[in-house]
Amino acid sequence: MKRTRCDQTRAWVNLQAYYSSHGKAFNLHAAFGSKTDRFEQFSQSAPHMFVDLSKNLIDEKSQQLLYGLVEESGVLQHREEMFSGEKINSTEKRAAMHFLLRWPHGNKNLTNGLLNQLQEVHQTLDRMLAYAERIRSDDSITDIVNIGIGGSDLGPVLAIQALVTHKHPKKRFHFVSSLDGVELGAVLDQVQANSTLFVVASKTFTTQETITNAQSAREWFVAQGGREVAEHFCAVTSNVEAAQAFGIQNSFGFWDWVGGRYSMWSAIGLPIAISIGQERFREMLAGAHEMDEHFRLTPVERNLPIRLAVIDLWYRNFFKFGSRNIAPYHRGLRRLPAYLQQLEMESNGKSVDLCGEPVAYQTAPVVWGELGANGQHAYFQLLHQGTDIIPVEFVAVKKPPPGLKSQHRIVIANALAQARALMMGQATSDSHREMSGNRPSTFILLEDMSPASLGALIALNEHRVFVTGSLWGINSFDQWGVELGKVLAKDMSARLSSGSDSGLDASSAGLLHQLRS
Ligand code: F6P
């Protein structure tokens, strides 16, 4: 079945009509009043979680029309293309097979062409995990410093923080991503050269921030009398030659069909594996694979990535909501908003379709957030009474952190209360205290903060982003928009030294002179 861009389908016309006649006037309070089984109808279980969609601005009709859009757009065929290893990243002529990184060894459900690739995946995984176990049992290594940025930083940070209860008791983990050297300096002040392992994580091994920090770290290491660079530096990259040229002998590779923002399952996860151990790392992969299978095999009506994605599209293209707030109610998930920002905004922050034609509708929203309980004291005022309606995604964890049952109950109470308050609002005679309510949210309740639950949560979002990108007819797997800034940065760096402003716009030239005066 040919794929059809969302706005060229019959379903899109029907959705526009239904939004005008019913959608925009939808009222959650009334919806719950008229359908006593609304909660049951709009909530479901999925691997390692229970998700309540009932506080969203949807009803049976809009949901069915949205499912019709999925069918008519050819998303299910596109899904098959991804799982078959087709080059769906068309502008880079690459497949997008992050699912293969967590596919069980020997599982024959793969199309034939991928079985060889799967073998290579497991060889690399086994080698990476064996190295992680070696570092874990080497008491002479007390500190691991991951030098990376974007997808080479955000996933390992999120996972190590989320799975802190499984952290190796005698190892400290540090993450250096910022270019300014201050962050690296602060880390180097805390570690000793000969008890530190530096992991230079970079898919391309050309990223200025990472290579600059890695060079500074190596200079520091040598200046500290560090003896064996080869023993204290390793690289995770798909550019092994560049790593060797840098002087790193110990490299772990990954393939060009793994996007940076989809790479924490690969050797980029080395710091995670050192922290939690190989068994837990495999549990994290298994949780992601369970969600892959859920996405691959579940009918549309109970397919959670699809159900989330169609609500995202309903809000973005019909309600015209400009952003989505992520509100984790578990400290271990404090970097989840940042992780999801890159995943969604770098994947779907596009404005031309697969044919290079400008799209005639909005694509990715701004994804933002921070720990929900902290957000309550920062921006929840706007979420409740602001002029913009911003859908909120609550992510809570059912099982309390060890020894913190009573405090955890307060955390959960706040999450439930905020979701209820956004929906119910408050009618008063004092307009300053009036809250409109009818403000939508999704409530994701993870069973626990285990490796498997974390894996499932991240895979859920990867597939949700795939579905919205597929519906919008864009390429979710390239990121050409980041290239110009990198080129201009090199030019501006040279100008800061030379002072030359020839060819610069007046603003950049003016700032250059300010900076040089
Ligand atoms: O932001 C652009 C980007 O290429 C991301 O996609 C990637 O995760 C990050 O930079 C780091 O890239 P690398 O892992 O190649 O250093």
Short mmCIF file of C-alpha atoms and ligand atoms in Angstrom, two decimals:
data_model
loop_
_atom_site.label_atom_id
_atom_site.label_comp_id
_atom_site.label_asym_id
_atom_site.label_seq_id
_atom_site.Cartn_x
_atom_site.Cartn_y
_atom_site.Cartn_z
CA MET A 1 0.00 0.00 0.00
CA LYS A 2 1.44 3.39 -0.99
CA ARG A 3 2.12 5.80 1.81
CA THR A 4 0.07 8.99 1.74
CA ARG A 5 0.96 12.21 3.51
CA CYS A 6 -1.52 12.86 6.31
CA ASP A 7 -3.00 16.05 4.80
CA GLN A 8 -3.75 14.28 1.54
CA THR A 9 -5.99 11.66 3.08
CA ARG A 10 -9.77 11.42 3.39
CA ALA A 11 -9.29 10.91 7.09
CA TRP A 12 -7.65 14.34 7.39
CA VAL A 13 -10.70 16.02 5.82
CA ASN A 14 -12.98 14.09 8.17
CA LEU A 15 -10.85 15.08 11.16
CA GLN A 16 -10.99 18.74 10.17
CA ALA A 17 -14.77 18.54 9.96
CA TYR A 18 -15.05 16.71 13.28
CA TYR A 19 -12.69 19.10 15.02
CA SER A 20 -14.86 22.03 13.85
CA SER A 21 -18.15 20.41 14.82
CA HIS A 22 -17.15 18.67 18.07
CA GLY A 23 -13.44 18.55 18.82
CA LYS A 24 -12.73 22.14 19.66
CA ALA A 25 -15.68 22.33 22.04
CA PHE A 26 -14.84 19.04 23.74
CA ASN A 27 -15.29 19.17 27.50
CA LEU A 28 -13.61 16.61 29.72
CA HIS A 29 -16.00 17.19 32.63
CA ALA A 30 -19.00 16.51 30.42
CA ALA A 31 -17.28 13.56 28.76
CA PHE A 32 -16.76 11.82 32.10
CA GLY A 33 -20.31 12.64 33.05
CA SER A 34 -21.80 11.11 29.94
CA LYS A 35 -19.70 7.95 29.77
CA THR A 36 -19.23 6.09 33.04
CA ASP A 37 -16.70 3.73 31.46
CA ARG A 38 -14.52 6.51 29.99
CA PHE A 39 -11.58 5.57 32.20
CA GLU A 40 -11.71 1.91 31.12
CA GLN A 41 -12.13 2.89 27.47
CA PHE A 42 -9.22 5.30 27.42
CA SER A 43 -6.64 3.55 29.56
CA GLN A 44 -4.59 0.41 29.10
CA SER A 45 -1.68 -1.70 30.19
CA ALA A 46 1.46 -2.12 28.14
CA PRO A 47 4.80 -3.71 28.99
CA HIS A 48 5.87 -2.51 32.47
CA MET A 49 3.29 0.26 32.67
CA PHE A 50 -0.32 1.36 32.93
CA VAL A 51 -1.31 4.44 30.92
CA ASP A 52 -4.38 6.62 31.47
CA LEU A 53 -5.36 8.58 28.35
CA SER A 54 -8.84 9.47 29.63
CA LYS A 55 -7.95 13.06 30.59
CA ASN A 56 -7.22 13.83 26.94
CA LEU A 57 -9.51 15.83 24.63
CA ILE A 58 -10.62 12.80 22.66
CA ASP A 59 -13.79 10.76 22.29
CA GLU A 60 -14.68 7.57 20.49
CA LYS A 61 -15.33 9.33 17.19
CA SER A 62 -12.14 11.38 17.06
CA GLN A 63 -10.15 8.34 18.14
CA GLN A 64 -11.65 6.25 15.34
CA LEU A 65 -10.99 8.98 12.78
CA LEU A 66 -7.38 9.17 13.99
CA TYR A 67 -6.99 5.41 13.68
CA GLY A 68 -8.39 5.75 10.17
CA LEU A 69 -5.64 8.28 9.44
CA VAL A 70 -3.03 5.76 10.61
CA GLU A 71 -4.44 3.12 8.27
CA GLU A 72 -4.86 5.45 5.29
CA SER A 73 -1.41 7.04 5.67
CA GLY A 74 0.30 3.65 5.44
CA VAL A 75 1.97 3.90 8.86
CA LEU A 76 1.68 0.13 9.43
CA GLN A 77 3.48 -0.56 6.15
CA HIS A 78 6.12 1.99 7.14
CA ARG A 79 6.49 0.16 10.45
CA GLU A 80 7.10 -3.08 8.58
CA GLU A 81 9.72 -1.34 6.44
CA MET A 82 11.55 -0.21 9.56
CA PHE A 83 11.48 -3.69 11.16
CA SER A 84 12.64 -5.19 7.85
CA GLY A 85 15.72 -3.00 7.77
CA GLU A 86 14.73 -0.95 4.74
CA LYS A 87 16.56 2.34 4.24
CA ILE A 88 13.77 4.51 5.61
CA ASN A 89 16.28 7.21 6.49
CA SER A 90 16.10 8.19 2.84
CA THR A 91 18.26 11.33 2.86
CA GLU A 92 21.20 9.43 4.39
CA LYS A 93 20.31 6.18 2.60
CA ARG A 94 20.37 4.27 5.88
CA ALA A 95 18.10 1.92 7.77
CA ALA A 96 16.89 2.82 11.28
CA MET A 97 17.33 -0.37 13.28
CA HIS A 98 17.78 0.61 16.93
CA PHE A 99 15.27 -2.18 17.65
CA LEU A 100 17.91 -4.68 16.54
CA LEU A 101 20.20 -3.63 19.40
CA ARG A 102 17.78 -5.21 21.88
CA TRP A 103 16.54 -8.12 19.73
CA PRO A 104 17.18 -11.43 21.52
CA HIS A 105 19.92 -13.65 20.12
CA GLY A 106 18.63 -16.37 17.85
CA ASN A 107 15.11 -14.97 17.73
CA LYS A 108 13.94 -15.99 14.28
CA ASN A 109 11.17 -13.43 13.86
CA LEU A 110 13.55 -11.25 11.89
CA THR A 111 13.58 -11.02 8.13
CA ASN A 112 16.48 -13.11 6.77
CA GLY A 113 18.66 -10.21 5.77
CA LEU A 114 18.94 -9.13 9.39
CA LEU A 115 20.03 -12.40 10.98
CA ASN A 116 23.68 -11.79 10.07
CA GLN A 117 23.44 -8.25 11.36
CA LEU A 118 21.91 -9.57 14.58
CA GLN A 119 24.89 -11.84 15.07
CA GLU A 120 27.21 -8.85 14.76
CA VAL A 121 25.07 -6.89 17.21
CA HIS A 122 25.40 -9.62 19.83
CA GLN A 123 29.12 -10.05 19.26
CA THR A 124 29.62 -6.33 19.90
CA LEU A 125 27.23 -6.36 22.85
CA ASP A 126 28.97 -9.35 24.45
CA ARG A 127 32.37 -7.69 23.98
CA MET A 128 31.15 -4.40 25.45
CA LEU A 129 29.53 -6.14 28.43
CA ALA A 130 32.63 -8.24 29.07
CA TYR A 131 34.71 -5.08 29.15
CA ALA A 132 32.19 -3.45 31.49
CA GLU A 133 32.41 -6.44 33.83
CA ARG A 134 36.21 -6.21 33.72
CA ILE A 135 36.06 -2.56 34.75
CA ARG A 136 33.47 -3.35 37.42
CA SER A 137 35.77 -5.90 39.03
CA ASP A 138 38.90 -3.71 38.69
CA ASP A 139 39.13 -1.89 42.03
CA SER A 140 41.95 0.25 40.67
CA ILE A 141 39.39 2.11 38.54
CA THR A 142 37.26 4.28 40.82
CA ASP A 143 35.95 6.90 38.38
CA ILE A 144 34.40 6.70 34.95
CA VAL A 145 34.23 9.92 32.94
CA ASN A 146 31.93 9.86 29.92
CA ILE A 147 32.82 12.57 27.40
CA GLY A 148 30.00 12.96 24.90
CA ILE A 149 27.04 15.14 23.97
CA GLY A 150 23.48 14.73 22.68
CA GLY A 151 22.69 11.07 22.15
CA SER A 152 26.18 10.19 23.38
CA ASP A 153 25.39 11.72 26.76
CA LEU A 154 21.66 12.00 27.46
CA GLY A 155 20.81 8.29 27.40
CA PRO A 156 23.64 7.14 29.68
CA VAL A 157 22.94 10.02 32.10
CA LEU A 158 19.22 9.23 32.23
CA ALA A 159 19.76 5.50 32.70
CA ILE A 160 22.46 5.78 35.38
CA GLN A 161 20.35 8.26 37.34
CA ALA A 162 17.12 6.28 36.92
CA LEU A 163 18.80 3.00 37.94
CA VAL A 164 20.83 4.46 40.79
CA THR A 165 19.65 1.70 43.16
CA HIS A 166 21.62 -0.75 41.02
CA LYS A 167 24.75 1.46 40.78
CA HIS A 168 28.13 -0.16 41.45
CA PRO A 169 28.90 0.84 45.07
CA LYS A 170 32.57 1.61 44.50
CA LYS A 171 32.47 3.49 41.19
CA ARG A 172 31.73 7.16 40.58
CA PHE A 173 30.31 8.32 37.25
CA HIS A 174 30.89 11.73 35.73
CA PHE A 175 29.49 13.20 32.52
CA VAL A 176 31.16 15.94 30.53
CA SER A 177 29.24 17.44 27.61
CA SER A 178 29.57 21.21 27.75
CA LEU A 179 32.22 22.83 25.57
CA ASP A 180 33.38 25.54 27.96
CA GLY A 181 35.90 23.40 29.85
CA VAL A 182 34.47 24.40 33.23
CA GLU A 183 32.52 21.16 33.54
CA LEU A 184 35.56 19.09 32.57
CA GLY A 185 37.74 21.04 35.00
CA ALA A 186 35.33 20.40 37.85
CA VAL A 187 35.42 16.68 37.13
CA LEU A 188 39.21 16.53 36.78
CA ASP A 189 39.52 18.20 40.19
CA GLN A 190 37.73 15.19 41.66
CA VAL A 191 39.60 12.31 40.04
CA GLN A 192 43.08 10.77 39.88
CA ALA A 193 44.66 9.98 36.51
CA ASN A 194 45.54 6.37 37.19
CA SER A 195 42.21 5.44 38.77
CA THR A 196 40.06 6.95 36.01
CA LEU A 197 38.61 5.54 32.82
CA PHE A 198 37.69 8.10 30.17
CA VAL A 199 34.99 7.00 27.72
CA VAL A 200 35.05 9.16 24.59
CA ALA A 201 31.54 8.64 23.22
CA SER A 202 30.90 9.97 19.75
CA LYS A 203 29.20 8.27 16.84
CA THR A 204 31.06 10.46 14.31
CA PHE A 205 34.15 11.14 16.43
CA THR A 206 34.12 14.64 14.91
CA THR A 207 31.82 16.52 17.30
CA GLN A 208 33.71 19.64 18.34
CA GLU A 209 32.53 19.64 21.95
CA THR A 210 33.48 16.03 22.52
CA ILE A 211 36.83 16.04 20.75
CA THR A 212 37.87 19.31 22.43
CA ASN A 213 37.02 17.90 25.86
CA ALA A 214 38.73 14.60 25.05
CA GLN A 215 41.91 16.36 23.97
CA SER A 216 41.93 18.42 27.17
CA ALA A 217 41.36 15.30 29.23
CA ARG A 218 44.24 13.52 27.53
CA GLU A 219 46.57 16.49 28.10
CA TRP A 220 45.56 16.51 31.76
CA PHE A 221 46.09 12.77 32.04
CA VAL A 222 49.64 12.97 30.67
CA ALA A 223 50.43 16.07 32.75
CA GLN A 224 49.28 14.15 35.84
CA GLY A 225 51.85 11.49 35.07
CA GLY A 226 49.26 9.12 33.73
CA ARG A 227 51.17 6.27 32.20
CA GLU A 228 48.91 4.25 29.94
CA VAL A 229 46.57 6.34 27.74
CA ALA A 230 45.51 3.10 26.08
CA GLU A 231 44.42 1.67 29.44
CA HIS A 232 42.58 4.78 30.62
CA PHE A 233 40.88 5.93 27.43
CA CYS A 234 38.38 4.00 25.37
CA ALA A 235 36.12 5.12 22.56
CA VAL A 236 32.57 4.33 21.56
CA THR A 237 32.14 5.30 17.95
CA SER A 238 31.26 4.22 14.45
CA ASN A 239 34.46 5.98 13.30
CA VAL A 240 37.13 3.63 14.68
CA GLU A 241 39.84 5.10 12.41
CA ALA A 242 39.38 8.56 13.93
CA ALA A 243 39.54 7.07 17.43
CA GLN A 244 42.79 5.30 16.57
CA ALA A 245 44.20 8.54 15.13
CA PHE A 246 43.34 10.15 18.48
CA GLY A 247 45.47 7.48 20.17
CA ILE A 248 42.72 5.25 21.46
CA GLN A 249 43.23 1.55 20.87
CA ASN A 250 40.21 0.23 22.76
CA SER A 251 37.11 1.05 20.72
CA PHE A 252 33.57 -0.25 20.66
CA GLY A 253 31.76 0.32 17.40
CA PHE A 254 28.21 0.83 16.35
CA TRP A 255 26.59 1.04 12.99
CA ASP A 256 25.42 3.87 10.78
CA TRP A 257 21.85 2.53 11.09
CA VAL A 258 21.87 3.59 14.75
CA GLY A 259 20.92 7.24 15.11
CA GLY A 260 22.71 9.14 17.90
CA ARG A 261 19.43 9.78 19.72
CA TYR A 262 18.58 6.09 19.44
CA SER A 263 21.98 4.77 20.56
CA MET A 264 21.90 4.14 24.33
CA TRP A 265 21.21 0.43 23.62
CA SER A 266 24.51 0.20 21.74
CA ALA A 267 28.04 0.47 23.11
CA ILE A 268 27.12 4.08 23.94
CA GLY A 269 25.55 2.36 26.94
CA LEU A 270 28.99 1.30 28.22
CA PRO A 271 28.85 3.60 31.29
CA ILE A 272 25.38 2.22 32.05
CA ALA A 273 26.70 -1.35 31.88
CA ILE A 274 29.63 -0.46 34.14
CA SER A 275 27.20 1.07 36.62
CA ILE A 276 24.46 -1.58 36.73
CA GLY A 277 26.22 -4.69 35.38
CA GLN A 278 25.59 -6.86 32.38
CA GLU A 279 22.54 -8.69 33.71
CA ARG A 280 20.67 -5.48 34.46
CA PHE A 281 21.77 -4.00 31.14
CA ARG A 282 20.28 -7.02 29.38
CA GLU A 283 17.09 -6.54 31.44
CA MET A 284 16.91 -2.96 30.11
CA LEU A 285 17.30 -4.26 26.55
CA ALA A 286 14.62 -6.88 27.22
CA GLY A 287 12.16 -4.26 28.47
CA ALA A 288 12.69 -2.24 25.30
CA HIS A 289 12.23 -5.37 23.19
CA GLU A 290 8.93 -6.12 24.92
CA MET A 291 7.73 -2.66 23.89
CA ASP A 292 9.07 -3.25 20.36
CA GLU A 293 6.96 -6.40 20.12
CA HIS A 294 3.96 -4.57 21.55
CA PHE A 295 4.38 -1.90 18.85
CA ARG A 296 5.05 -4.39 16.07
CA LEU A 297 2.22 -6.83 16.81
CA THR A 298 -0.62 -5.07 18.67
CA PRO A 299 -3.71 -3.93 16.76
CA VAL A 300 -3.97 -0.16 16.36
CA GLU A 301 -6.75 0.25 18.94
CA ARG A 302 -4.56 -1.15 21.78
CA ASN A 303 -1.19 -0.09 20.39
CA LEU A 304 0.17 2.38 22.92
CA PRO A 305 2.82 4.14 20.73
CA ILE A 306 0.12 4.67 18.11
CA ARG A 307 -2.48 5.85 20.66
CA LEU A 308 -0.03 8.41 22.06
CA ALA A 309 1.06 9.53 18.59
CA VAL A 310 -2.43 10.17 17.27
CA ILE A 311 -3.20 12.30 20.33
CA ASP A 312 0.03 14.21 19.68
CA LEU A 313 -1.10 14.85 16.10
CA TRP A 314 -4.66 15.76 17.19
CA TYR A 315 -3.25 18.39 19.54
CA ARG A 316 -0.54 19.67 17.18
CA ASN A 317 -2.48 19.88 13.91
CA PHE A 318 -6.06 20.50 15.03
CA PHE A 319 -5.91 22.13 18.49
CA LYS A 320 -2.66 23.83 17.39
CA PHE A 321 -1.02 23.28 20.78
CA GLY A 322 2.61 24.38 20.43
CA SER A 323 4.31 22.27 23.10
CA ARG A 324 4.03 19.32 25.42
CA ASN A 325 5.21 19.36 29.01
CA ILE A 326 6.92 16.27 30.46
CA ALA A 327 6.40 15.98 34.23
CA PRO A 328 8.28 13.06 35.81
CA TYR A 329 7.38 12.41 39.47
CA HIS A 330 10.48 10.36 40.28
CA ARG A 331 13.88 11.92 40.88
CA GLY A 332 15.60 9.23 38.84
CA LEU A 333 13.73 10.54 35.77
CA ARG A 334 14.91 14.14 36.16
CA ARG A 335 16.74 13.98 32.80
CA LEU A 336 13.81 12.35 30.99
CA PRO A 337 12.54 15.69 29.62
CA ALA A 338 15.98 16.50 28.19
CA TYR A 339 16.24 13.02 26.68
CA LEU A 340 12.79 13.26 25.10
CA GLN A 341 13.58 16.75 23.80
CA GLN A 342 16.35 15.41 21.62
CA LEU A 343 14.42 12.27 20.70
CA GLU A 344 11.34 14.13 19.49
CA MET A 345 12.59 17.57 18.45
CA GLU A 346 15.68 16.34 16.59
CA SER A 347 13.64 13.56 14.95
CA ASN A 348 10.54 15.53 13.97
CA GLY A 349 11.66 19.17 13.96
CA LYS A 350 11.44 19.16 10.18
CA SER A 351 9.53 21.25 7.61
CA VAL A 352 9.85 19.29 4.36
CA ASP A 353 8.45 15.86 3.61
CA LEU A 354 10.27 12.80 2.28
CA CYS A 355 9.98 14.22 -1.25
CA GLY A 356 11.55 17.52 -0.17
CA GLU A 357 8.24 19.37 -0.46
CA PRO A 358 7.37 21.92 2.27
CA VAL A 359 4.74 20.51 4.62
CA ALA A 360 1.50 22.47 4.94
CA TYR A 361 1.03 21.79 8.67
CA GLN A 362 2.90 21.90 11.95
CA THR A 363 5.30 19.11 12.86
CA ALA A 364 7.12 18.47 16.15
CA PRO A 365 5.94 20.51 19.16
CA VAL A 366 8.35 21.94 21.69
CA VAL A 367 8.96 19.25 24.29
CA TRP A 368 10.04 20.56 27.66
CA GLY A 369 9.84 19.97 31.37
CA GLU A 370 11.54 19.13 34.59
CA LEU A 371 10.69 17.15 37.73
CA GLY A 372 6.95 17.67 38.15
CA ALA A 373 7.04 18.50 41.85
CA ASN A 374 9.63 21.19 41.11
CA GLY A 375 7.67 22.42 38.12
CA GLN A 376 4.72 22.99 40.46
CA HIS A 377 6.80 25.78 41.97
CA ALA A 378 7.98 27.19 38.67
CA TYR A 379 5.62 26.98 35.69
CA PHE A 380 2.51 25.05 36.74
CA GLN A 381 0.89 28.45 37.27
CA LEU A 382 0.99 28.89 33.48
CA LEU A 383 -0.23 25.34 32.92
CA HIS A 384 -3.29 26.06 35.07
CA GLN A 385 -4.13 29.68 34.20
CA GLY A 386 -2.01 30.63 31.19
CA THR A 387 -3.47 31.71 27.87
CA ASP A 388 -1.86 28.73 26.10
CA ILE A 389 -3.14 25.24 26.74
CA ILE A 390 -0.17 22.86 27.11
CA PRO A 391 -0.79 19.11 27.35
CA VAL A 392 1.07 17.56 30.29
CA GLU A 393 2.56 14.05 30.37
CA PHE A 394 2.85 12.77 33.93
CA VAL A 395 5.34 9.94 34.44
CA ALA A 396 5.07 8.34 37.86
CA VAL A 397 6.38 5.10 39.37
CA LYS A 398 4.09 2.84 41.37
CA LYS A 399 6.74 1.13 43.52
CA PRO A 400 8.32 3.47 46.10
CA PRO A 401 12.08 3.95 46.22
CA PRO A 402 13.58 1.74 48.95
CA GLY A 403 12.71 3.06 52.42
CA LEU A 404 10.77 6.08 51.15
CA LYS A 405 7.19 4.77 51.13
CA SER A 406 5.56 7.64 52.98
CA GLN A 407 7.34 10.39 51.02
CA HIS A 408 6.59 8.54 47.80
CA ARG A 409 2.90 8.59 48.66
CA ILE A 410 3.06 12.40 48.83
CA VAL A 411 4.80 12.50 45.44
CA ILE A 412 2.10 10.36 43.84
CA ALA A 413 -0.62 12.40 45.54
CA ASN A 414 0.80 15.54 43.96
CA ALA A 415 0.92 14.00 40.49
CA LEU A 416 -2.68 12.80 40.75
CA ALA A 417 -3.78 16.14 42.17
CA GLN A 418 -2.17 18.17 39.42
CA ALA A 419 -3.71 16.03 36.67
CA ARG A 420 -7.11 16.35 38.36
CA ALA A 421 -6.76 20.10 38.89
CA LEU A 422 -5.79 20.65 35.24
CA MET A 423 -8.91 18.78 34.19
CA MET A 424 -11.42 20.07 36.79
CA GLY A 425 -10.24 23.64 37.16
CA GLN A 426 -11.97 25.81 39.76
CA ALA A 427 -15.07 27.99 39.38
CA THR A 428 -15.11 30.99 41.71
CA SER A 429 -16.62 34.46 41.72
CA ASP A 430 -13.10 35.83 41.87
CA SER A 431 -11.77 35.74 38.32
CA HIS A 432 -8.17 35.84 39.64
CA ARG A 433 -8.72 32.49 41.28
CA GLU A 434 -10.84 31.02 38.49
CA MET A 435 -9.24 28.10 36.61
CA SER A 436 -10.77 27.00 33.33
CA GLY A 437 -9.87 23.36 33.71
CA ASN A 438 -10.37 21.16 30.65
CA ARG A 439 -6.59 21.08 30.34
CA PRO A 440 -5.46 17.69 29.04
CA SER A 441 -2.91 15.26 30.38
CA THR A 442 -1.70 11.70 29.97
CA PHE A 443 -0.71 9.71 33.05
CA ILE A 444 1.99 7.07 32.57
CA LEU A 445 2.37 4.83 35.63
CA LEU A 446 5.49 2.64 35.51
CA GLU A 447 5.35 -0.57 37.59
CA ASP A 448 8.74 0.23 39.12
CA MET A 449 12.02 2.01 38.37
CA SER A 450 13.67 -1.14 37.03
CA PRO A 451 15.92 -1.53 34.00
CA ALA A 452 13.07 -3.25 32.13
CA SER A 453 10.58 -0.46 32.90
CA LEU A 454 13.04 2.20 31.81
CA GLY A 455 13.76 0.32 28.60
CA ALA A 456 10.06 -0.01 27.86
CA LEU A 457 9.40 3.69 28.55
CA ILE A 458 12.14 4.85 26.19
CA ALA A 459 11.18 2.40 23.44
CA LEU A 460 7.56 3.58 23.81
CA ASN A 461 8.68 7.13 23.04
CA GLU A 462 10.94 6.08 20.16
CA HIS A 463 7.99 4.38 18.46
CA ARG A 464 5.58 7.21 19.25
CA VAL A 465 7.97 9.63 17.53
CA PHE A 466 8.24 7.21 14.59
CA VAL A 467 4.43 7.20 14.18
CA THR A 468 3.99 11.00 14.27
CA GLY A 469 6.92 11.39 11.86
CA SER A 470 5.39 8.78 9.58
CA LEU A 471 2.00 10.48 9.66
CA TRP A 472 3.64 13.82 8.86
CA GLY A 473 5.53 12.20 6.00
CA ILE A 474 8.90 13.49 7.22
CA ASN A 475 12.26 11.80 7.78
CA SER A 476 12.57 11.27 11.55
CA PHE A 477 16.08 9.89 11.27
CA ASP A 478 18.27 12.62 9.80
CA GLN A 479 19.32 15.95 11.35
CA TRP A 480 20.61 18.24 8.64
CA GLY A 481 19.52 21.28 10.63
CA VAL A 482 22.47 20.95 13.03
CA GLU A 483 25.16 21.16 10.35
CA LEU A 484 25.16 24.91 9.49
CA GLY A 485 25.78 25.98 13.10
CA LYS A 486 28.78 23.67 13.31
CA VAL A 487 30.33 25.14 10.13
CA LEU A 488 29.70 28.75 11.20
CA ALA A 489 31.14 28.07 14.65
CA LYS A 490 34.47 27.14 13.09
CA ASP A 491 34.37 30.34 11.00
CA MET A 492 33.49 32.53 13.99
CA SER A 493 36.24 30.92 16.05
CA ALA A 494 38.81 31.95 13.42
CA ARG A 495 37.35 35.48 13.29
CA LEU A 496 37.57 35.87 17.06
CA SER A 497 41.29 35.35 16.62
CA SER A 498 41.80 37.39 13.46
CA GLY A 499 39.21 40.11 14.02
CA SER A 500 38.12 39.87 10.41
CA ASP A 501 34.45 40.78 9.94
CA SER A 502 34.46 40.69 6.15
CA GLY A 503 31.21 39.30 4.79
CA LEU A 504 29.60 39.19 8.23
CA ASP A 505 26.12 40.58 8.90
CA ALA A 506 26.14 43.80 10.94
CA SER A 507 24.98 42.07 14.11
CA SER A 508 27.66 39.38 14.11
CA ALA A 509 30.29 41.97 13.13
CA GLY A 510 29.15 44.29 15.94
CA LEU A 511 29.27 41.52 18.51
CA LEU A 512 32.68 40.42 17.23
CA HIS A 513 34.01 43.94 17.83
CA GLN A 514 32.40 44.04 21.29
CA LEU A 515 34.12 40.77 22.12
CA ARG A 516 37.47 41.95 20.86
CA SER A 517 37.43 45.40 22.48
O1 F6P B 1 23.01 17.23 17.57
C1 F6P B 1 23.58 16.65 16.47
C2 F6P B 1 24.19 15.32 16.85
O2 F6P B 1 24.72 14.72 15.71
C3 F6P B 1 23.19 14.38 17.52
O3 F6P B 1 22.35 13.75 16.62
C4 F6P B 1 24.14 13.45 18.23
O4 F6P B 1 23.50 12.68 19.23
C5 F6P B 1 25.15 14.46 18.80
O5 F6P B 1 25.24 15.49 17.81
C6 F6P B 1 26.50 13.87 19.10
O6 F6P B 1 27.02 13.30 17.92
P1 F6P B 1 28.25 12.26 18.06
O7 F6P B 1 27.75 11.10 18.87
O8 F6P B 1 28.57 11.89 16.64
O9 F6P B 1 29.37 12.99 18.75
#
